[in-house]
Amino acid sequence: MALLHKPELRPTARCTFRTTTTTTTAGILKKLQNTHIVLEMDKSEEEMEEDDTEWRNSFVESVPPSPAAAAASGPRLGKTSLPVTPAHRVIVHFDLDCFYAQVEMIRNPALREVPLGIQQKYIIVTCNYVAREQGVTKLMSVTDAKEKCPQLVLVKGEDLTHYRDMSYKVTELLMSYCPLVERLGFDENFVDITEMVERRLVETLESKNFTSFKGHVYSHSSAAVEAHDHPSLALGSHIAAELREAIHSKLGLTGCAGIATSKLLAKLVSGTFKPNQQTTLLPENVSDIIGCLSGLRKIPGVGHQTAKRLQALGLVSVKDLQLFPLNDLVREFGDPSAQRLKNLANGVDDLPVTPTGPPQSLSDEDSFKKMSSTKDVMEKIQELLSNLVERMHKDGRQPHTFRLTIRRYSATNKWFSRESRQSPIPNHTGQKITSGGNDDAVVQLVPLAMKLFHKMVDSRATFHLTLINVCFSNLQAKGAAANRKGAITSFFTQSTSPRKTQILPTQSQDNSSQSGDSPCMDHQFSTRSMITQPTSTTKSIRSLEAVLHGLKRKQCPVAAVDNTPLQEVSCSKARSDFDETDSRVTHRLPLNVDPEVFRLLPAEIQEELLSPANTKTLLSTSVSPVAVVDLPHTTVNKSPQSVTDSKSIKGIKKAANKLDPSDRSSTVNHTFPEGNNMEEEILSFPQSSDCQFPGNVDPKVFSELPVDVQRELMSEWKQQKPILKTASSKKPSRGLMAKDKKSAGKGSQANNLLKYFKPN
DNA sequence: CAGGGCCGGT
DNA sequence: ACCGGCC
C-alpha cells in the first residue's frame, strides 16, 4: 500500500497555526473541497465561495474559538466575526479498544490468550475480545460474566494508576504530532488535524495522489472512488492510520479511529468497524449515520437525563428531535442547550477541539455497600487522602480547594445524588503537598474533610453512605519554588509552570517490537493486591491520631492563622452546647489528650470519641501522638521517653512555632513514613530489641490503660505488619525509573511540547 | 452499576 | 459554592 505521504509523520517541531495560510492555502483548498456540504447551514455554498473570508461569518457561532482558530482570525470583521473554526476541519476521534484490558494484557502478556475481564467492585467494566467472543460484555456483573464464561480471568481494575499513565502517554504521543488534542475520558482523544492535512495537501497538490482512503469509508464498500472529491478527508484517513500505527508501535495499543469534519461526526463514525479499524465519514453521508442512530441517547452529548426530558416531550428518535420546533425546545432547555441539541440531531457540531492540558482536578473515591460510622468515614477519608496527596505531590501543582463528596444510600434513585461540600485549602497545607510534606498534609486535611462531612451528615442520626470522594481542584502551578526531583507527572507542560517532566514517545526505538517490551517484567507486579490493609484497629488509631495531631498544631499561634473555618463548624445545635460539652466532659478525656484540642473538634466527633464504642481507640490514641511531637528531628524515636501532658504541649508549641520543614516533618513521620526514603519507610515503630512497646510508647502510660486495651495493643504491635506508605503508591519501582530513564534518554525532546503553549 | 474528570448553570 | 449532567 503506497502510502500517500508516509515519510513525515513524525513529531514536528514547528507549530503552524492558521495565521498566514488563510488566503493562500485555504483558498486553494476551498477549490479542492468544493463538494463539502455544510449541513443545515443557512448560508449557501456559493455565498461562502464568493469571498475567502466570508465563510467565517456564515456560522452560527456560540462557541469559543479554538486556539488555532483564534490565531487565525483573518481580516478584522468586527466583534461579530468570531475567529471560528475552519469551514472544513478534519477531525479524528481515537478510541482505544477495551482500554483497561489492553493495559493489563501489556503488563501481563499471558492474559492475551485468555478471556480477560477487568473488574471493579462487582462489575466487569471491560473485557478483552477473547472474553467477548464468549458472551462477556461491558458492564456485566461478575456473576453473569462467570456464568457466561466460567474460565473468565479477572483482574481488579479499581486502581487506575496504570490506566491513567498509559492514557496520558497516548495523549502525549498524539500531541507530539499535533497540538490540538482533546481527551475524552481515559481512552478517547479528539485530534484536529486540519493543519496537518492542509500542509500535506499543498505539498501533494500537484501529484494528485488522492487515490484512496485508508481504512473504511462509511456506507461505501469501495474506498477508492471518492478520494478525489474529498482530498482533505482522504488525507486525513492516511494521517489517522499513521497515528494509529504510532500508537501501536510505540505504546503497544490498538484502537479505532473516526475521521470526519467535526467531533460529533468523528465520534459517531469511529466505532463503525470495531476492533482496531478506522472509518471515514463523508459529508454526503452525514444524514445516513445520523439516521441510523437507534435513539436520542446515542447522540454524544445526550445523556440519560436529557434523553428522559426529551422523551417527556414526546421525542424518541433522532428524527423526532430534528422535526421538533426549536421554540418548544428552548422552552424546556433554554436557548443554548436547545440550539445545541437541535444541531446535534442534525449532525452539526461546531465545537472546536479544545486542547485538554493537564487535569483541572485530581480526585480519588471509593464506593461500598455501607458506611455508617463517623470513625469509618474518617478512616476512609484518610486512606483516600493519602493516595490523593501523593498523586497531587507528583503532579507538582498546588491545590487551593478541597472537596468532599458523598453518596447516601436510598432505595429509590440509588445511583444518583451525590452531595458535596468544598472549602479552600490553607496555604500552608497546600504547600505541604507540593513540598513533599505529604503526611503532614494528610493530617491537616483530615480534619478539614471531617468538617465538610459534618456539614452534610448529622452523625448523631444514623446515616448510610455508599461512596466517598475526595478532590483537589483549583490547581495552581507553583512558582519557581520546589522543582521536585521526581516530578513524575506525565501530564502536559503548562506554559506557566517552570518545571515539567515530559513523557515523550521515546520508546520508539527500544521497543519497536512492541509486545515484549517493558510490561514483561511488569507482570510480576500484577499482584498489586498484595498490599494488605492494616487491621482496622490500627487504622482507627492512626486516623484519630491524625486528627488530634492536626488540631494540636492548629492550636498553636503560628499555625492557627487559617484556622477560622474550623470554628465555624455548623453542626446546628450540637454547636450550642459546645461549652457545656467541654466542661462536662473534659474530665473524661484520656490522659494526654489536650482539652483544648478536644474542644476544637466538631461536637459530633467529640461525641463519637467519647462514645463507649470508641473509648478504646481513643485511649490508645493518647499513647503515641504525644510522644511523637517531641521528636524534633528524627523520624523514629529510638528511646522510649515518658512524656507528660505539659511537656507534650510544650513540645507541640515549640514545634509549631518554628515552622521550618525540618522540624515539622518529624511530627508524624513514625506513622506515615516520609515518601522520599523508600528504603526504610518500612517500620512504623522502632524495633527496640527487648522492649515490647513501640519506641514512642510510654510504659507508664501504657500500664494505666485498661487491661483489655493493653492486650489489644500488644497483639497489634506484635504482628506489626510494617505499615507501608499507605497503599497504592507503590509505583516507585517502575514508574519512577521508567520515566526518569526516558526523560533522560531523549531529554532533548522534552521541550518540544513547550512550543504548543507558546503565547504566539 | 465503577472510577475519574470536565463543564455549565446558578 | 453546589449541583447536574456527560463521557
PDB file of C-alpha atoms in Angstrom, chain A residues 218-359:
ATOM      1  CA  TYR A 218     -18.831   4.968   5.870  1.00  0.00           C
ATOM      2  CA  SER A 219     -21.531   3.330   3.830  1.00  0.00           C
ATOM      3  CA  HIS A 220     -19.225   2.778   0.920  1.00  0.00           C
ATOM      4  CA  SER A 221     -17.937  -0.629   0.144  1.00  0.00           C
ATOM      5  CA  SER A 222     -15.101   0.502  -2.023  1.00  0.00           C
ATOM      6  CA  ALA A 223     -12.914   3.198  -0.701  1.00  0.00           C
ATOM      7  CA  ALA A 224     -11.355   4.234  -3.939  1.00  0.00           C
ATOM      8  CA  VAL A 225     -13.549   6.478  -5.941  1.00  0.00           C
ATOM      9  CA  GLU A 226     -14.466   9.228  -3.600  1.00  0.00           C
ATOM     10  CA  ALA A 227     -10.969  10.156  -2.708  1.00  0.00           C
ATOM     11  CA  HIS A 228     -10.806  12.707  -5.397  1.00  0.00           C
ATOM     12  CA  ASP A 229     -13.834  14.501  -4.183  1.00  0.00           C
ATOM     13  CA  HIS A 230     -12.636  14.635  -0.639  1.00  0.00           C
ATOM     14  CA  PRO A 231      -8.940  15.189  -0.638  1.00  0.00           C
ATOM     15  CA  SER A 232      -8.827  16.512   2.884  1.00  0.00           C
ATOM     16  CA  LEU A 233     -10.656  13.627   4.391  1.00  0.00           C
ATOM     17  CA  ALA A 234      -8.728  11.201   2.277  1.00  0.00           C
ATOM     18  CA  LEU A 235      -5.503  12.630   3.537  1.00  0.00           C
ATOM     19  CA  GLY A 236      -6.949  12.663   6.983  1.00  0.00           C
ATOM     20  CA  SER A 237      -7.606   8.984   6.789  1.00  0.00           C
ATOM     21  CA  HIS A 238      -3.979   8.367   5.994  1.00  0.00           C
ATOM     22  CA  ILE A 239      -2.823  10.513   8.813  1.00  0.00           C
ATOM     23  CA  ALA A 240      -5.200   8.770  11.152  1.00  0.00           C
ATOM     24  CA  ALA A 241      -3.802   5.458  10.076  1.00  0.00           C
ATOM     25  CA  GLU A 242      -0.309   6.631  10.726  1.00  0.00           C
ATOM     26  CA  LEU A 243      -1.204   7.906  14.129  1.00  0.00           C
ATOM     27  CA  ARG A 244      -2.844   4.654  14.990  1.00  0.00           C
ATOM     28  CA  GLU A 245       0.248   2.874  13.865  1.00  0.00           C
ATOM     29  CA  ALA A 246       2.363   5.120  16.008  1.00  0.00           C
ATOM     30  CA  ILE A 247       0.218   4.341  19.000  1.00  0.00           C
ATOM     31  CA  HIS A 248       0.570   0.696  18.241  1.00  0.00           C
ATOM     32  CA  SER A 249       4.285   0.602  17.641  1.00  0.00           C
ATOM     33  CA  LYS A 250       5.284   2.908  20.425  1.00  0.00           C
ATOM     34  CA  LEU A 251       2.784   2.037  23.076  1.00  0.00           C
ATOM     35  CA  GLY A 252       1.526  -1.341  22.001  1.00  0.00           C
ATOM     36  CA  LEU A 253      -2.087  -0.284  21.919  1.00  0.00           C
ATOM     37  CA  THR A 254      -4.672  -0.807  19.240  1.00  0.00           C
ATOM     38  CA  GLY A 255      -7.710   1.281  18.656  1.00  0.00           C
ATOM     39  CA  CYS A 256     -10.270   2.631  16.280  1.00  0.00           C
ATOM     40  CA  ALA A 257     -10.429   5.981  14.611  1.00  0.00           C
ATOM     41  CA  GLY A 258     -13.128   8.004  13.016  1.00  0.00           C
ATOM     42  CA  ILE A 259     -12.324  10.712  10.511  1.00  0.00           C
ATOM     43  CA  ALA A 260     -14.854  13.411   9.802  1.00  0.00           C
ATOM     44  CA  THR A 261     -15.401  17.132   9.808  1.00  0.00           C
ATOM     45  CA  SER A 262     -16.471  17.554  13.412  1.00  0.00           C
ATOM     46  CA  LYS A 263     -16.052  15.952  16.749  1.00  0.00           C
ATOM     47  CA  LEU A 264     -19.590  14.748  16.722  1.00  0.00           C
ATOM     48  CA  LEU A 265     -19.274  13.057  13.386  1.00  0.00           C
ATOM     49  CA  ALA A 266     -15.845  11.672  14.071  1.00  0.00           C
ATOM     50  CA  LYS A 267     -17.050  10.104  17.253  1.00  0.00           C
ATOM     51  CA  LEU A 268     -20.151   8.727  15.709  1.00  0.00           C
ATOM     52  CA  VAL A 269     -18.264   7.093  12.917  1.00  0.00           C
ATOM     53  CA  SER A 270     -15.239   5.822  14.776  1.00  0.00           C
ATOM     54  CA  GLY A 271     -16.942   2.771  16.111  1.00  0.00           C
ATOM     55  CA  THR A 272     -18.388   1.610  12.850  1.00  0.00           C
ATOM     56  CA  PHE A 273     -15.843  -1.142  12.477  1.00  0.00           C
ATOM     57  CA  LYS A 274     -14.898  -2.286  15.838  1.00  0.00           C
ATOM     58  CA  PRO A 275     -11.687  -3.648  16.858  1.00  0.00           C
ATOM     59  CA  ASN A 276      -8.659  -1.877  15.543  1.00  0.00           C
ATOM     60  CA  GLN A 277     -10.080  -0.299  12.408  1.00  0.00           C
ATOM     61  CA  GLN A 278     -10.925   3.117  11.187  1.00  0.00           C
ATOM     62  CA  THR A 279     -13.725   4.725   9.250  1.00  0.00           C
ATOM     63  CA  THR A 280     -14.088   7.983   7.418  1.00  0.00           C
ATOM     64  CA  LEU A 281     -17.388   9.757   7.170  1.00  0.00           C
ATOM     65  CA  LEU A 282     -18.026  11.785   4.075  1.00  0.00           C
ATOM     66  CA  PRO A 283     -20.230  14.841   4.336  1.00  0.00           C
ATOM     67  CA  GLU A 284     -22.776  13.404   1.989  1.00  0.00           C
ATOM     68  CA  ASN A 285     -23.350  10.544   4.349  1.00  0.00           C
ATOM     69  CA  VAL A 286     -23.970  12.530   7.446  1.00  0.00           C
ATOM     70  CA  SER A 287     -27.674  12.047   7.320  1.00  0.00           C
ATOM     71  CA  ASP A 288     -27.144   8.350   6.935  1.00  0.00           C
ATOM     72  CA  ILE A 289     -25.171   7.931  10.048  1.00  0.00           C
ATOM     73  CA  ILE A 290     -27.417  10.235  11.975  1.00  0.00           C
ATOM     74  CA  GLY A 291     -30.450   8.402  10.752  1.00  0.00           C
ATOM     75  CA  CYS A 292     -29.043   5.097  11.850  1.00  0.00           C
ATOM     76  CA  LEU A 293     -28.902   6.079  15.462  1.00  0.00           C
ATOM     77  CA  SER A 294     -31.312   3.899  17.308  1.00  0.00           C
ATOM     78  CA  GLY A 295     -32.285   6.562  19.762  1.00  0.00           C
ATOM     79  CA  LEU A 296     -31.565  10.002  21.071  1.00  0.00           C
ATOM     80  CA  ARG A 297     -29.448   8.514  23.721  1.00  0.00           C
ATOM     81  CA  LYS A 298     -26.965   7.527  21.062  1.00  0.00           C
ATOM     82  CA  ILE A 299     -26.163  11.106  20.324  1.00  0.00           C
ATOM     83  CA  PRO A 300     -22.981  12.066  22.082  1.00  0.00           C
ATOM     84  CA  GLY A 301     -23.989  14.832  24.397  1.00  0.00           C
ATOM     85  CA  VAL A 302     -27.369  13.393  25.171  1.00  0.00           C
ATOM     86  CA  GLY A 303     -27.189  11.537  28.422  1.00  0.00           C
ATOM     87  CA  HIS A 304     -29.705   9.751  30.486  1.00  0.00           C
ATOM     88  CA  GLN A 305     -31.376  12.789  31.923  1.00  0.00           C
ATOM     89  CA  THR A 306     -31.524  14.729  28.721  1.00  0.00           C
ATOM     90  CA  ALA A 307     -32.932  11.735  26.928  1.00  0.00           C
ATOM     91  CA  LYS A 308     -35.627  11.457  29.514  1.00  0.00           C
ATOM     92  CA  ARG A 309     -36.569  15.073  29.295  1.00  0.00           C
ATOM     93  CA  LEU A 310     -36.735  14.751  25.567  1.00  0.00           C
ATOM     94  CA  GLN A 311     -38.886  11.731  25.887  1.00  0.00           C
ATOM     95  CA  ALA A 312     -41.204  13.683  28.114  1.00  0.00           C
ATOM     96  CA  LEU A 313     -41.637  15.968  25.171  1.00  0.00           C
ATOM     97  CA  GLY A 314     -42.603  13.004  23.093  1.00  0.00           C
ATOM     98  CA  LEU A 315     -39.278  12.758  21.374  1.00  0.00           C
ATOM     99  CA  VAL A 316     -37.779   9.351  20.983  1.00  0.00           C
ATOM    100  CA  SER A 317     -35.951   9.183  17.710  1.00  0.00           C
ATOM    101  CA  VAL A 318     -33.398  11.465  16.219  1.00  0.00           C
ATOM    102  CA  LYS A 319     -35.864  12.357  13.571  1.00  0.00           C
ATOM    103  CA  ASP A 320     -38.331  13.405  16.225  1.00  0.00           C
ATOM    104  CA  LEU A 321     -35.816  15.847  17.522  1.00  0.00           C
ATOM    105  CA  GLN A 322     -34.939  17.113  14.121  1.00  0.00           C
ATOM    106  CA  LEU A 323     -38.542  17.937  13.421  1.00  0.00           C
ATOM    107  CA  PHE A 324     -39.387  19.326  16.787  1.00  0.00           C
ATOM    108  CA  PRO A 325     -39.926  23.077  16.820  1.00  0.00           C
ATOM    109  CA  LEU A 326     -36.916  24.842  18.166  1.00  0.00           C
ATOM    110  CA  ASN A 327     -39.035  27.223  20.161  1.00  0.00           C
ATOM    111  CA  ASP A 328     -40.592  24.435  22.119  1.00  0.00           C
ATOM    112  CA  LEU A 329     -37.191  23.028  22.732  1.00  0.00           C
ATOM    113  CA  VAL A 330     -35.940  26.338  24.008  1.00  0.00           C
ATOM    114  CA  ARG A 331     -38.787  26.423  26.462  1.00  0.00           C
ATOM    115  CA  GLU A 332     -37.615  23.237  28.028  1.00  0.00           C
ATOM    116  CA  PHE A 333     -33.884  23.523  27.826  1.00  0.00           C
ATOM    117  CA  GLY A 334     -33.077  27.162  27.426  1.00  0.00           C
ATOM    118  CA  ASP A 335     -31.564  28.744  24.445  1.00  0.00           C
ATOM    119  CA  PRO A 336     -28.050  27.414  24.288  1.00  0.00           C
ATOM    120  CA  SER A 337     -28.895  23.855  25.140  1.00  0.00           C
ATOM    121  CA  ALA A 338     -31.835  23.744  22.797  1.00  0.00           C
ATOM    122  CA  GLN A 339     -29.797  25.058  19.965  1.00  0.00           C
ATOM    123  CA  ARG A 340     -27.113  22.578  20.637  1.00  0.00           C
ATOM    124  CA  LEU A 341     -29.487  19.656  20.779  1.00  0.00           C
ATOM    125  CA  LYS A 342     -31.038  20.657  17.543  1.00  0.00           C
ATOM    126  CA  ASN A 343     -27.693  20.927  15.892  1.00  0.00           C
ATOM    127  CA  LEU A 344     -26.574  17.597  17.183  1.00  0.00           C
ATOM    128  CA  ALA A 345     -29.665  15.937  15.850  1.00  0.00           C
ATOM    129  CA  ASN A 346     -28.829  17.441  12.507  1.00  0.00           C
ATOM    130  CA  GLY A 347     -25.277  16.276  12.642  1.00  0.00           C
ATOM    131  CA  VAL A 348     -23.995  19.782  13.179  1.00  0.00           C
ATOM    132  CA  ASP A 349     -21.300  20.405  15.696  1.00  0.00           C
ATOM    133  CA  ASP A 350     -19.077  23.418  15.660  1.00  0.00           C
ATOM    134  CA  LEU A 351     -17.337  22.854  18.897  1.00  0.00           C
ATOM    135  CA  PRO A 352     -13.626  23.131  18.442  1.00  0.00           C
ATOM    136  CA  VAL A 353     -11.173  20.568  19.597  1.00  0.00           C
ATOM    137  CA  THR A 354     -10.011  22.120  22.816  1.00  0.00           C
ATOM    138  CA  PRO A 355      -6.604  21.024  23.982  1.00  0.00           C
ATOM    139  CA  THR A 356      -7.093  19.340  27.274  1.00  0.00           C
ATOM    140  CA  GLY A 357      -3.857  20.105  29.021  1.00  0.00           C
ATOM    141  CA  PRO A 358      -3.210  18.891  32.493  1.00  0.00           C
ATOM    142  CA  PRO A 359      -6.189  17.889  34.592  1.00  0.00           C
TER     143      PRO A 359
END
